[in-house]
Amino acid sequence: MIKYLGKPLEIAVEEEVEFVINGRVYRKFCTPSMLRELAIGFLVSEGILKSLENLKLEICGKRILIEIPNTSELNSRLSGFFRNLRPKIRIKGKFKLEELKEYLQILEIEEYRKTRGYHVSAVVTGDTFYRAYDVSRHNAVDKAIGMALLNSADLSNSFLLISGRISREIALKCVNAGIPLLVSKAAILSSAVEFCIESGLSAVSFATNIAIGNAIE
């Protein structure tokens, strides 16, 4: 039985989808939209792929069929989503701190206002942004990165804008994708601060009032 405590909001959608990678099945829950972008962003942001070359991908309903070159390193990463990585990021350009706050409005979307249940992420490069939402902040990041890659965006001269907190896992996704700056209106965690210092990733948390790294001026 469902009781309403006032005027109800719409309920954010979360469903199970299957990733079939070289015949092996992995299941995850997500908002079932932008599945191609989700898959591509996931493969790159997890360090499984460095480029989209030799990638075969097909969407069959809620199944994502993926074929990529099979290597021992790939198998290690897929068995438990291997994360014992210490990648480094190269800084190509600078971003003005006072201008970054203006971009937070990109995170305001109707889907969030209707449900209060979605995270929003956007890859911003120049005057263009690639935005996505999902019930999972990790999935929202993957979708935005995947969308940017499908549009041949230069990730090395962009930044990732997120509505949720900055964790080490989100920071690692940024570095694996080659994005030099991570910006959030929410807090940053201590593990992410340590990772940013180790990897060279720059980050701005407007909730914590912290800016880290050389990509900010």
PDB file of N, CA and C in Angstrom, residues 44-143:
ATOM      1  N   VAL A  44      35.373   3.863 -21.336  1.00  0.00           N
ATOM      2  CA  VAL A  44      36.506   4.797 -21.342  1.00  0.00           C
ATOM      3  C   VAL A  44      36.825   5.282 -19.928  1.00  0.00           C
ATOM      4  N   SER A  45      35.801   5.648 -19.161  1.00  0.00           N
ATOM      5  CA  SER A  45      36.050   6.222 -17.832  1.00  0.00           C
ATOM      6  C   SER A  45      36.549   5.190 -16.828  1.00  0.00           C
ATOM      7  N   GLU A  46      36.322   3.910 -17.102  1.00  0.00           N
ATOM      8  CA  GLU A  46      36.854   2.862 -16.238  1.00  0.00           C
ATOM      9  C   GLU A  46      38.236   2.396 -16.676  1.00  0.00           C
ATOM     10  N   GLY A  47      38.760   2.981 -17.751  1.00  0.00           N
ATOM     11  CA  GLY A  47      40.084   2.605 -18.223  1.00  0.00           C
ATOM     12  C   GLY A  47      40.111   1.320 -19.011  1.00  0.00           C
ATOM     13  N   ILE A  48      38.932   0.804 -19.401  1.00  0.00           N
ATOM     14  CA  ILE A  48      38.867  -0.430 -20.184  1.00  0.00           C
ATOM     15  C   ILE A  48      39.254  -0.161 -21.625  1.00  0.00           C
ATOM     16  N   LEU A  49      38.847   0.994 -22.152  1.00  0.00           N
ATOM     17  CA  LEU A  49      39.207   1.409 -23.508  1.00  0.00           C
ATOM     18  C   LEU A  49      39.910   2.756 -23.467  1.00  0.00           C
ATOM     19  N   LYS A  50      40.884   2.938 -24.341  1.00  0.00           N
ATOM     20  CA  LYS A  50      41.540   4.235 -24.499  1.00  0.00           C
ATOM     21  C   LYS A  50      40.929   5.026 -25.652  1.00  0.00           C
ATOM     22  N   SER A  51      40.326   4.329 -26.614  1.00  0.00           N
ATOM     23  CA  SER A  51      39.681   4.983 -27.754  1.00  0.00           C
ATOM     24  C   SER A  51      38.534   4.095 -28.212  1.00  0.00           C
ATOM     25  N   LEU A  52      37.735   4.603 -29.139  1.00  0.00           N
ATOM     26  CA  LEU A  52      36.589   3.847 -29.648  1.00  0.00           C
ATOM     27  C   LEU A  52      36.963   2.985 -30.844  1.00  0.00           C
ATOM     28  N   GLU A  53      38.237   2.984 -31.197  1.00  0.00           N
ATOM     29  CA  GLU A  53      38.698   2.175 -32.321  1.00  0.00           C
ATOM     30  C   GLU A  53      38.517   0.690 -31.996  1.00  0.00           C
ATOM     31  N   ASN A  54      38.044  -0.080 -32.965  1.00  0.00           N
ATOM     32  CA  ASN A  54      37.830  -1.530 -32.839  1.00  0.00           C
ATOM     33  C   ASN A  54      36.693  -1.891 -31.883  1.00  0.00           C
ATOM     34  N   LEU A  55      35.886  -0.918 -31.491  1.00  0.00           N
ATOM     35  CA  LEU A  55      34.732  -1.188 -30.632  1.00  0.00           C
ATOM     36  C   LEU A  55      33.512  -1.518 -31.481  1.00  0.00           C
ATOM     37  N   LYS A  56      32.840  -2.621 -31.148  1.00  0.00           N
ATOM     38  CA  LYS A  56      31.562  -2.965 -31.764  1.00  0.00           C
ATOM     39  C   LYS A  56      30.503  -2.930 -30.680  1.00  0.00           C
ATOM     40  N   LEU A  57      29.439  -2.175 -30.911  1.00  0.00           N
ATOM     41  CA  LEU A  57      28.428  -1.969 -29.879  1.00  0.00           C
ATOM     42  C   LEU A  57      27.043  -1.984 -30.512  1.00  0.00           C
ATOM     43  N   GLU A  58      26.143  -2.734 -29.897  1.00  0.00           N
ATOM     44  CA  GLU A  58      24.766  -2.820 -30.394  1.00  0.00           C
ATOM     45  C   GLU A  58      23.805  -2.781 -29.210  1.00  0.00           C
ATOM     46  N   ILE A  59      22.750  -1.988 -29.344  1.00  0.00           N
ATOM     47  CA  ILE A  59      21.723  -1.896 -28.309  1.00  0.00           C
ATOM     48  C   ILE A  59      20.547  -2.773 -28.710  1.00  0.00           C
ATOM     49  N   CYS A  60      20.208  -3.741 -27.867  1.00  0.00           N
ATOM     50  CA  CYS A  60      19.064  -4.628 -28.108  1.00  0.00           C
ATOM     51  C   CYS A  60      18.132  -4.525 -26.907  1.00  0.00           C
ATOM     52  N   GLY A  61      17.206  -3.578 -26.969  1.00  0.00           N
ATOM     53  CA  GLY A  61      16.334  -3.339 -25.829  1.00  0.00           C
ATOM     54  C   GLY A  61      17.139  -2.868 -24.636  1.00  0.00           C
ATOM     55  N   LYS A  62      17.135  -3.659 -23.577  1.00  0.00           N
ATOM     56  CA  LYS A  62      17.906  -3.320 -22.377  1.00  0.00           C
ATOM     57  C   LYS A  62      19.178  -4.160 -22.269  1.00  0.00           C
ATOM     58  N   ARG A  63      19.629  -4.659 -23.398  1.00  0.00           N
ATOM     59  CA  ARG A  63      20.915  -5.368 -23.456  1.00  0.00           C
ATOM     60  C   ARG A  63      21.866  -4.563 -24.330  1.00  0.00           C
ATOM     61  N   ILE A  64      23.082  -4.392 -23.841  1.00  0.00           N
ATOM     62  CA  ILE A  64      24.110  -3.670 -24.582  1.00  0.00           C
ATOM     63  C   ILE A  64      25.177  -4.681 -24.970  1.00  0.00           C
ATOM     64  N   LEU A  65      25.260  -4.997 -26.251  1.00  0.00           N
ATOM     65  CA  LEU A  65      26.198  -6.004 -26.744  1.00  0.00           C
ATOM     66  C   LEU A  65      27.487  -5.313 -27.165  1.00  0.00           C
ATOM     67  N   ILE A  66      28.591  -5.693 -26.542  1.00  0.00           N
ATOM     68  CA  ILE A  66      29.871  -5.017 -26.748  1.00  0.00           C
ATOM     69  C   ILE A  66      30.935  -6.041 -27.120  1.00  0.00           C
ATOM     70  N   GLU A  67      31.669  -5.743 -28.176  1.00  0.00           N
ATOM     71  CA  GLU A  67      32.828  -6.555 -28.543  1.00  0.00           C
ATOM     72  C   GLU A  67      34.040  -5.644 -28.638  1.00  0.00           C
ATOM     73  N   ILE A  68      35.079  -5.989 -27.886  1.00  0.00           N
ATOM     74  CA  ILE A  68      36.322  -5.229 -27.905  1.00  0.00           C
ATOM     75  C   ILE A  68      37.484  -6.213 -27.911  1.00  0.00           C
ATOM     76  N   PRO A  69      38.669  -5.777 -28.371  1.00  0.00           N
ATOM     77  CA  PRO A  69      39.827  -6.675 -28.394  1.00  0.00           C
ATOM     78  C   PRO A  69      40.084  -7.278 -27.021  1.00  0.00           C
ATOM     79  N   ASN A  70      40.237  -8.596 -26.978  1.00  0.00           N
ATOM     80  CA  ASN A  70      40.369  -9.325 -25.721  1.00  0.00           C
ATOM     81  C   ASN A  70      41.833  -9.400 -25.301  1.00  0.00           C
ATOM     82  N   THR A  71      42.141  -8.919 -24.113  1.00  0.00           N
ATOM     83  CA  THR A  71      43.501  -8.979 -23.577  1.00  0.00           C
ATOM     84  C   THR A  71      43.447  -9.434 -22.126  1.00  0.00           C
ATOM     85  N   SER A  72      44.582  -9.867 -21.604  1.00  0.00           N
ATOM     86  CA  SER A  72      44.629 -10.284 -20.201  1.00  0.00           C
ATOM     87  C   SER A  72      44.332  -9.106 -19.273  1.00  0.00           C
ATOM     88  N   GLU A  73      44.780  -7.893 -19.668  1.00  0.00           N
ATOM     89  CA  GLU A  73      44.507  -6.700 -18.867  1.00  0.00           C
ATOM     90  C   GLU A  73      43.010  -6.418 -18.835  1.00  0.00           C
ATOM     91  N   LEU A  74      42.353  -6.588 -19.986  1.00  0.00           N
ATOM     92  CA  LEU A  74      40.906  -6.388 -20.043  1.00  0.00           C
ATOM     93  C   LEU A  74      40.202  -7.335 -19.088  1.00  0.00           C
ATOM     94  N   ASN A  75      40.577  -8.609 -19.108  1.00  0.00           N
ATOM     95  CA  ASN A  75      39.932  -9.586 -18.235  1.00  0.00           C
ATOM     96  C   ASN A  75      40.140  -9.242 -16.766  1.00  0.00           C
ATOM     97  N   SER A  76      41.323  -8.727 -16.424  1.00  0.00           N
ATOM     98  CA  SER A  76      41.585  -8.331 -15.037  1.00  0.00           C
ATOM     99  C   SER A  76      40.674  -7.189 -14.620  1.00  0.00           C
ATOM    100  N   ARG A  77      40.472  -6.246 -15.522  1.00  0.00           N
ATOM    101  CA  ARG A  77      39.642  -5.085 -15.197  1.00  0.00           C
ATOM    102  C   ARG A  77      38.178  -5.467 -15.072  1.00  0.00           C
ATOM    103  N   LEU A  78      37.729  -6.383 -15.921  1.00  0.00           N
ATOM    104  CA  LEU A  78      36.320  -6.743 -15.911  1.00  0.00           C
ATOM    105  C   LEU A  78      35.951  -7.629 -14.732  1.00  0.00           C
ATOM    106  N   SER A  79      36.884  -8.407 -14.220  1.00  0.00           N
ATOM    107  CA  SER A  79      36.558  -9.286 -13.102  1.00  0.00           C
ATOM    108  C   SER A  79      36.610  -8.492 -11.800  1.00  0.00           C
ATOM    109  N   GLY A  80      35.527  -7.793 -11.514  1.00  0.00           N
ATOM    110  CA  GLY A  80      35.453  -6.969 -10.316  1.00  0.00           C
ATOM    111  C   GLY A  80      35.689  -5.510 -10.597  1.00  0.00           C
ATOM    112  N   PHE A  81      35.725  -5.128 -11.892  1.00  0.00           N
ATOM    113  CA  PHE A  81      35.953  -3.738 -12.277  1.00  0.00           C
ATOM    114  C   PHE A  81      37.203  -3.191 -11.579  1.00  0.00           C
ATOM    115  N   PHE A  82      38.330  -3.752 -11.969  1.00  0.00           N
ATOM    116  CA  PHE A  82      39.658  -3.430 -11.442  1.00  0.00           C
ATOM    117  C   PHE A  82      39.874  -1.920 -11.389  1.00  0.00           C
ATOM    118  N   ARG A  83      40.270  -1.418 -10.208  1.00  0.00           N
ATOM    119  CA  ARG A  83      40.446   0.024 -10.036  1.00  0.00           C
ATOM    120  C   ARG A  83      41.799   0.389  -9.425  1.00  0.00           C
ATOM    121  N   ASN A  84      42.703  -0.566  -9.329  1.00  0.00           N
ATOM    122  CA  ASN A  84      43.991  -0.276  -8.692  1.00  0.00           C
ATOM    123  C   ASN A  84      44.893   0.470  -9.670  1.00  0.00           C
ATOM    124  N   LEU A  85      44.480   1.684 -10.023  1.00  0.00           N
ATOM    125  CA  LEU A  85      45.178   2.469 -11.033  1.00  0.00           C
ATOM    126  C   LEU A  85      45.638   3.802 -10.448  1.00  0.00           C
ATOM    127  N   ARG A  86      46.776   4.287 -10.938  1.00  0.00           N
ATOM    128  CA  ARG A  86      47.267   5.605 -10.524  1.00  0.00           C
ATOM    129  C   ARG A  86      47.633   6.408 -11.769  1.00  0.00           C
ATOM    130  N   PRO A  87      46.628   6.719 -12.581  1.00  0.00           N
ATOM    131  CA  PRO A  87      46.920   7.468 -13.810  1.00  0.00           C
ATOM    132  C   PRO A  87      47.251   8.924 -13.502  1.00  0.00           C
ATOM    133  N   LYS A  88      47.854   9.592 -14.477  1.00  0.00           N
ATOM    134  CA  LYS A  88      48.189  11.008 -14.364  1.00  0.00           C
ATOM    135  C   LYS A  88      47.449  11.777 -15.456  1.00  0.00           C
ATOM    136  N   ILE A  89      47.182  13.049 -15.202  1.00  0.00           N
ATOM    137  CA  ILE A  89      46.480  13.893 -16.172  1.00  0.00           C
ATOM    138  C   ILE A  89      47.403  15.020 -16.619  1.00  0.00           C
ATOM    139  N   ARG A  90      47.293  15.381 -17.888  1.00  0.00           N
ATOM    140  CA  ARG A  90      48.059  16.512 -18.415  1.00  0.00           C
ATOM    141  C   ARG A  90      47.163  17.738 -18.503  1.00  0.00           C
ATOM    142  N   ILE A  91      47.699  18.871 -18.101  1.00  0.00           N
ATOM    143  CA  ILE A  91      46.954  20.129 -18.140  1.00  0.00           C
ATOM    144  C   ILE A  91      47.353  20.896 -19.395  1.00  0.00           C
ATOM    145  N   LYS A  92      46.376  21.154 -20.271  1.00  0.00           N
ATOM    146  CA  LYS A  92      46.653  21.882 -21.513  1.00  0.00           C
ATOM    147  C   LYS A  92      46.253  23.347 -21.430  1.00  0.00           C
ATOM    148  N   GLY A  93      45.196  23.642 -20.664  1.00  0.00           N
ATOM    149  CA  GLY A  93      44.698  25.013 -20.604  1.00  0.00           C
ATOM    150  C   GLY A  93      44.312  25.392 -19.188  1.00  0.00           C
ATOM    151  N   LYS A  94      43.855  26.621 -19.036  1.00  0.00           N
ATOM    152  CA  LYS A  94      43.449  27.148 -17.734  1.00  0.00           C
ATOM    153  C   LYS A  94      41.977  27.544 -17.779  1.00  0.00           C
ATOM    154  N   PHE A  95      41.320  27.450 -16.625  1.00  0.00           N
ATOM    155  CA  PHE A  95      39.921  27.836 -16.493  1.00  0.00           C
ATOM    156  C   PHE A  95      39.813  28.877 -15.383  1.00  0.00           C
ATOM    157  N   LYS A  96      39.042  29.928 -15.633  1.00  0.00           N
ATOM    158  CA  LYS A  96      38.888  31.003 -14.646  1.00  0.00           C
ATOM    159  C   LYS A  96      37.874  30.584 -13.577  1.00  0.00           C
ATOM    160  N   LEU A  97      38.303  30.625 -12.330  1.00  0.00           N
ATOM    161  CA  LEU A  97      37.469  30.177 -11.222  1.00  0.00           C
ATOM    162  C   LEU A  97      36.162  30.947 -11.144  1.00  0.00           C
ATOM    163  N   GLU A  98      36.223  32.263 -11.345  1.00  0.00           N
ATOM    164  CA  GLU A  98      35.010  33.077 -11.205  1.00  0.00           C
ATOM    165  C   GLU A  98      33.978  32.766 -12.291  1.00  0.00           C
ATOM    166  N   GLU A  99      34.437  32.218 -13.421  1.00  0.00           N
ATOM    167  CA  GLU A  99      33.514  31.881 -14.504  1.00  0.00           C
ATOM    168  C   GLU A  99      32.883  30.502 -14.320  1.00  0.00           C
ATOM    169  N   LEU A 100      33.552  29.625 -13.587  1.00  0.00           N
ATOM    170  CA  LEU A 100      33.056  28.258 -13.441  1.00  0.00           C
ATOM    171  C   LEU A 100      31.702  28.207 -12.743  1.00  0.00           C
ATOM    172  N   LYS A 101      31.500  29.093 -11.758  1.00  0.00           N
ATOM    173  CA  LYS A 101      30.247  29.073 -11.000  1.00  0.00           C
ATOM    174  C   LYS A 101      29.048  29.364 -11.893  1.00  0.00           C
ATOM    175  N   GLU A 102      29.255  30.134 -12.948  1.00  0.00           N
ATOM    176  CA  GLU A 102      28.160  30.468 -13.859  1.00  0.00           C
ATOM    177  C   GLU A 102      27.639  29.236 -14.595  1.00  0.00           C
ATOM    178  N   TYR A 103      28.482  28.223 -14.728  1.00  0.00           N
ATOM    179  CA  TYR A 103      28.078  27.024 -15.453  1.00  0.00           C
ATOM    180  C   TYR A 103      27.166  26.113 -14.641  1.00  0.00           C
ATOM    181  N   LEU A 104      27.025  26.362 -13.336  1.00  0.00           N
ATOM    182  CA  LEU A 104      26.203  25.495 -12.499  1.00  0.00           C
ATOM    183  C   LEU A 104      24.758  25.440 -12.962  1.00  0.00           C
ATOM    184  N   GLN A 105      24.297  26.476 -13.650  1.00  0.00           N
ATOM    185  CA  GLN A 105      22.913  26.481 -14.134  1.00  0.00           C
ATOM    186  C   GLN A 105      22.656  25.373 -15.148  1.00  0.00           C
ATOM    187  N   ILE A 106      23.709  24.858 -15.770  1.00  0.00           N
ATOM    188  CA  ILE A 106      23.551  23.743 -16.708  1.00  0.00           C
ATOM    189  C   ILE A 106      22.969  22.521 -16.004  1.00  0.00           C
ATOM    190  N   LEU A 107      23.212  22.414 -14.697  1.00  0.00           N
ATOM    191  CA  LEU A 107      22.749  21.256 -13.939  1.00  0.00           C
ATOM    192  C   LEU A 107      21.265  21.324 -13.593  1.00  0.00           C
ATOM    193  N   GLU A 108      20.630  22.452 -13.826  1.00  0.00           N
ATOM    194  CA  GLU A 108      19.206  22.609 -13.502  1.00  0.00           C
ATOM    195  C   GLU A 108      18.366  22.071 -14.652  1.00  0.00           C
ATOM    196  N   ILE A 109      17.725  20.932 -14.440  1.00  0.00           N
ATOM    197  CA  ILE A 109      16.911  20.323 -15.499  1.00  0.00           C
ATOM    198  C   ILE A 109      15.509  20.019 -14.980  1.00  0.00           C
ATOM    199  N   GLU A 110      14.566  19.957 -15.895  1.00  0.00           N
ATOM    200  CA  GLU A 110      13.169  19.715 -15.542  1.00  0.00           C
ATOM    201  C   GLU A 110      12.975  18.340 -14.903  1.00  0.00           C
ATOM    202  N   GLU A 111      13.725  17.343 -15.378  1.00  0.00           N
ATOM    203  CA  GLU A 111      13.588  15.981 -14.850  1.00  0.00           C
ATOM    204  C   GLU A 111      13.914  15.925 -13.360  1.00  0.00           C
ATOM    205  N   TYR A 112      14.897  16.718 -12.930  1.00  0.00           N
ATOM    206  CA  TYR A 112      15.219  16.747 -11.502  1.00  0.00           C
ATOM    207  C   TYR A 112      14.122  17.456 -10.716  1.00  0.00           C
ATOM    208  N   ARG A 113      13.636  18.562 -11.242  1.00  0.00           N
ATOM    209  CA  ARG A 113      12.588  19.310 -10.530  1.00  0.00           C
ATOM    210  C   ARG A 113      11.328  18.461 -10.345  1.00  0.00           C
ATOM    211  N   LYS A 114      11.042  17.603 -11.313  1.00  0.00           N
ATOM    212  CA  LYS A 114       9.837  16.773 -11.240  1.00  0.00           C
ATOM    213  C   LYS A 114       9.972  15.607 -10.270  1.00  0.00           C
ATOM    214  N   THR A 115      11.197  15.130 -10.046  1.00  0.00           N
ATOM    215  CA  THR A 115      11.403  13.902  -9.278  1.00  0.00           C
ATOM    216  C   THR A 115      12.271  14.055  -8.036  1.00  0.00           C
ATOM    217  N   ARG A 116      13.193  15.001  -8.043  1.00  0.00           N
ATOM    218  CA  ARG A 116      14.235  15.126  -7.018  1.00  0.00           C
ATOM    219  C   ARG A 116      15.034  13.823  -6.903  1.00  0.00           C
ATOM    220  N   GLY A 117      15.078  13.059  -7.984  1.00  0.00           N
ATOM    221  CA  GLY A 117      15.704  11.741  -7.922  1.00  0.00           C
ATOM    222  C   GLY A 117      16.864  11.514  -8.865  1.00  0.00           C
ATOM    223  N   TYR A 118      17.255  12.520  -9.636  1.00  0.00           N
ATOM    224  CA  TYR A 118      18.301  12.320 -10.639  1.00  0.00           C
ATOM    225  C   TYR A 118      19.555  13.130 -10.319  1.00  0.00           C
ATOM    226  N   HIS A 119      20.700  12.536 -10.661  1.00  0.00           N
ATOM    227  CA  HIS A 119      21.961  13.270 -10.701  1.00  0.00           C
ATOM    228  C   HIS A 119      22.168  13.778 -12.123  1.00  0.00           C
ATOM    229  N   VAL A 120      22.861  14.902 -12.240  1.00  0.00           N
ATOM    230  CA  VAL A 120      23.104  15.510 -13.553  1.00  0.00           C
ATOM    231  C   VAL A 120      24.600  15.735 -13.718  1.00  0.00           C
ATOM    232  N   SER A 121      25.104  15.442 -14.910  1.00  0.00           N
ATOM    233  CA  SER A 121      26.506  15.688 -15.245  1.00  0.00           C
ATOM    234  C   SER A 121      26.580  16.316 -16.622  1.00  0.00           C
ATOM    235  N   ALA A 122      27.641  17.071 -16.862  1.00  0.00           N
ATOM    236  CA  ALA A 122      27.841  17.673 -18.186  1.00  0.00           C
ATOM    237  C   ALA A 122      29.330  17.827 -18.458  1.00  0.00           C
ATOM    238  N   VAL A 123      29.737  17.448 -19.657  1.00  0.00           N
ATOM    239  CA  VAL A 123      31.080  17.758 -20.143  1.00  0.00           C
ATOM    240  C   VAL A 123      30.981  19.087 -20.875  1.00  0.00           C
ATOM    241  N   VAL A 124      31.764  20.065 -20.436  1.00  0.00           N
ATOM    242  CA  VAL A 124      31.717  21.412 -21.015  1.00  0.00           C
ATOM    243  C   VAL A 124      33.013  21.669 -21.762  1.00  0.00           C
ATOM    244  N   THR A 125      32.887  22.026 -23.044  1.00  0.00           N
ATOM    245  CA  THR A 125      34.056  22.357 -23.844  1.00  0.00           C
ATOM    246  C   THR A 125      33.735  23.573 -24.698  1.00  0.00           C
ATOM    247  N   GLY A 126      34.409  24.677 -24.416  1.00  0.00           N
ATOM    248  CA  GLY A 126      34.108  25.918 -25.122  1.00  0.00           C
ATOM    249  C   GLY A 126      32.683  26.361 -24.846  1.00  0.00           C
ATOM    250  N   ASP A 127      31.934  26.627 -25.906  1.00  0.00           N
ATOM    251  CA  ASP A 127      30.538  27.054 -25.770  1.00  0.00           C
ATOM    252  C   ASP A 127      29.562  25.885 -25.849  1.00  0.00           C
ATOM    253  N   THR A 128      30.071  24.670 -25.873  1.00  0.00           N
ATOM    254  CA  THR A 128      29.234  23.479 -26.038  1.00  0.00           C
ATOM    255  C   THR A 128      29.255  22.643 -24.770  1.00  0.00           C
ATOM    256  N   PHE A 129      28.101  22.051 -24.439  1.00  0.00           N
ATOM    257  CA  PHE A 129      28.097  21.116 -23.317  1.00  0.00           C
ATOM    258  C   PHE A 129      27.290  19.876 -23.683  1.00  0.00           C
ATOM    259  N   TYR A 130      27.686  18.767 -23.067  1.00  0.00           N
ATOM    260  CA  TYR A 130      27.054  17.469 -23.294  1.00  0.00           C
ATOM    261  C   TYR A 130      26.525  16.991 -21.944  1.00  0.00           C
ATOM    262  N   ARG A 131      25.199  17.031 -21.803  1.00  0.00           N
ATOM    263  CA  ARG A 131      24.573  16.841 -20.493  1.00  0.00           C
ATOM    264  C   ARG A 131      23.775  15.543 -20.453  1.00  0.00           C
ATOM    265  N   ALA A 132      23.760  14.929 -19.275  1.00  0.00           N
ATOM    266  CA  ALA A 132      22.997  13.694 -19.098  1.00  0.00           C
ATOM    267  C   ALA A 132      22.540  13.591 -17.645  1.00  0.00           C
ATOM    268  N   TYR A 133      21.519  12.761 -17.421  1.00  0.00           N
ATOM    269  CA  TYR A 133      21.054  12.537 -16.054  1.00  0.00           C
ATOM    270  C   TYR A 133      20.810  11.049 -15.828  1.00  0.00           C
ATOM    271  N   ASP A 134      20.841  10.647 -14.568  1.00  0.00           N
ATOM    272  CA  ASP A 134      20.607   9.252 -14.201  1.00  0.00           C
ATOM    273  C   ASP A 134      20.375   9.197 -12.698  1.00  0.00           C
ATOM    274  N   VAL A 135      19.764   8.114 -12.228  1.00  0.00           N
ATOM    275  CA  VAL A 135      19.589   7.940 -10.785  1.00  0.00           C
ATOM    276  C   VAL A 135      20.934   7.733 -10.093  1.00  0.00           C
ATOM    277  N   SER A 136      21.923   7.258 -10.837  1.00  0.00           N
ATOM    278  CA  SER A 136      23.275   7.054 -10.303  1.00  0.00           C
ATOM    279  C   SER A 136      24.198   8.164 -10.777  1.00  0.00           C
ATOM    280  N   ARG A 137      24.970   8.756  -9.860  1.00  0.00           N
ATOM    281  CA  ARG A 137      25.894   9.813 -10.276  1.00  0.00           C
ATOM    282  C   ARG A 137      26.997   9.258 -11.163  1.00  0.00           C
ATOM    283  N   HIS A 138      27.397   7.993 -10.929  1.00  0.00           N
ATOM    284  CA  HIS A 138      28.403   7.375 -11.790  1.00  0.00           C
ATOM    285  C   HIS A 138      27.875   7.217 -13.214  1.00  0.00           C
ATOM    286  N   ASN A 139      26.642   6.757 -13.332  1.00  0.00           N
ATOM    287  CA  ASN A 139      26.046   6.588 -14.658  1.00  0.00           C
ATOM    288  C   ASN A 139      25.858   7.924 -15.361  1.00  0.00           C
ATOM    289  N   ALA A 140      25.465   8.947 -14.613  1.00  0.00           N
ATOM    290  CA  ALA A 140      25.293  10.273 -15.220  1.00  0.00           C
ATOM    291  C   ALA A 140      26.612  10.771 -15.794  1.00  0.00           C
ATOM    292  N   VAL A 141      27.707  10.535 -15.067  1.00  0.00           N
ATOM    293  CA  VAL A 141      29.037  10.909 -15.564  1.00  0.00           C
ATOM    294  C   VAL A 141      29.372  10.124 -16.824  1.00  0.00           C
ATOM    295  N   ASP A 142      29.143   8.809 -16.793  1.00  0.00           N
ATOM    296  CA  ASP A 142      29.450   7.977 -17.963  1.00  0.00           C
ATOM    297  C   ASP A 142      28.658   8.415 -19.189  1.00  0.00           C
ATOM    298  N   LYS A 143      27.387   8.739 -19.000  1.00  0.00           N
ATOM    299  CA  LYS A 143      26.556   9.170 -20.133  1.00  0.00           C
ATOM    300  C   LYS A 143      27.069  10.474 -20.736  1.00  0.00           C
TER     301      LYS A 143
END
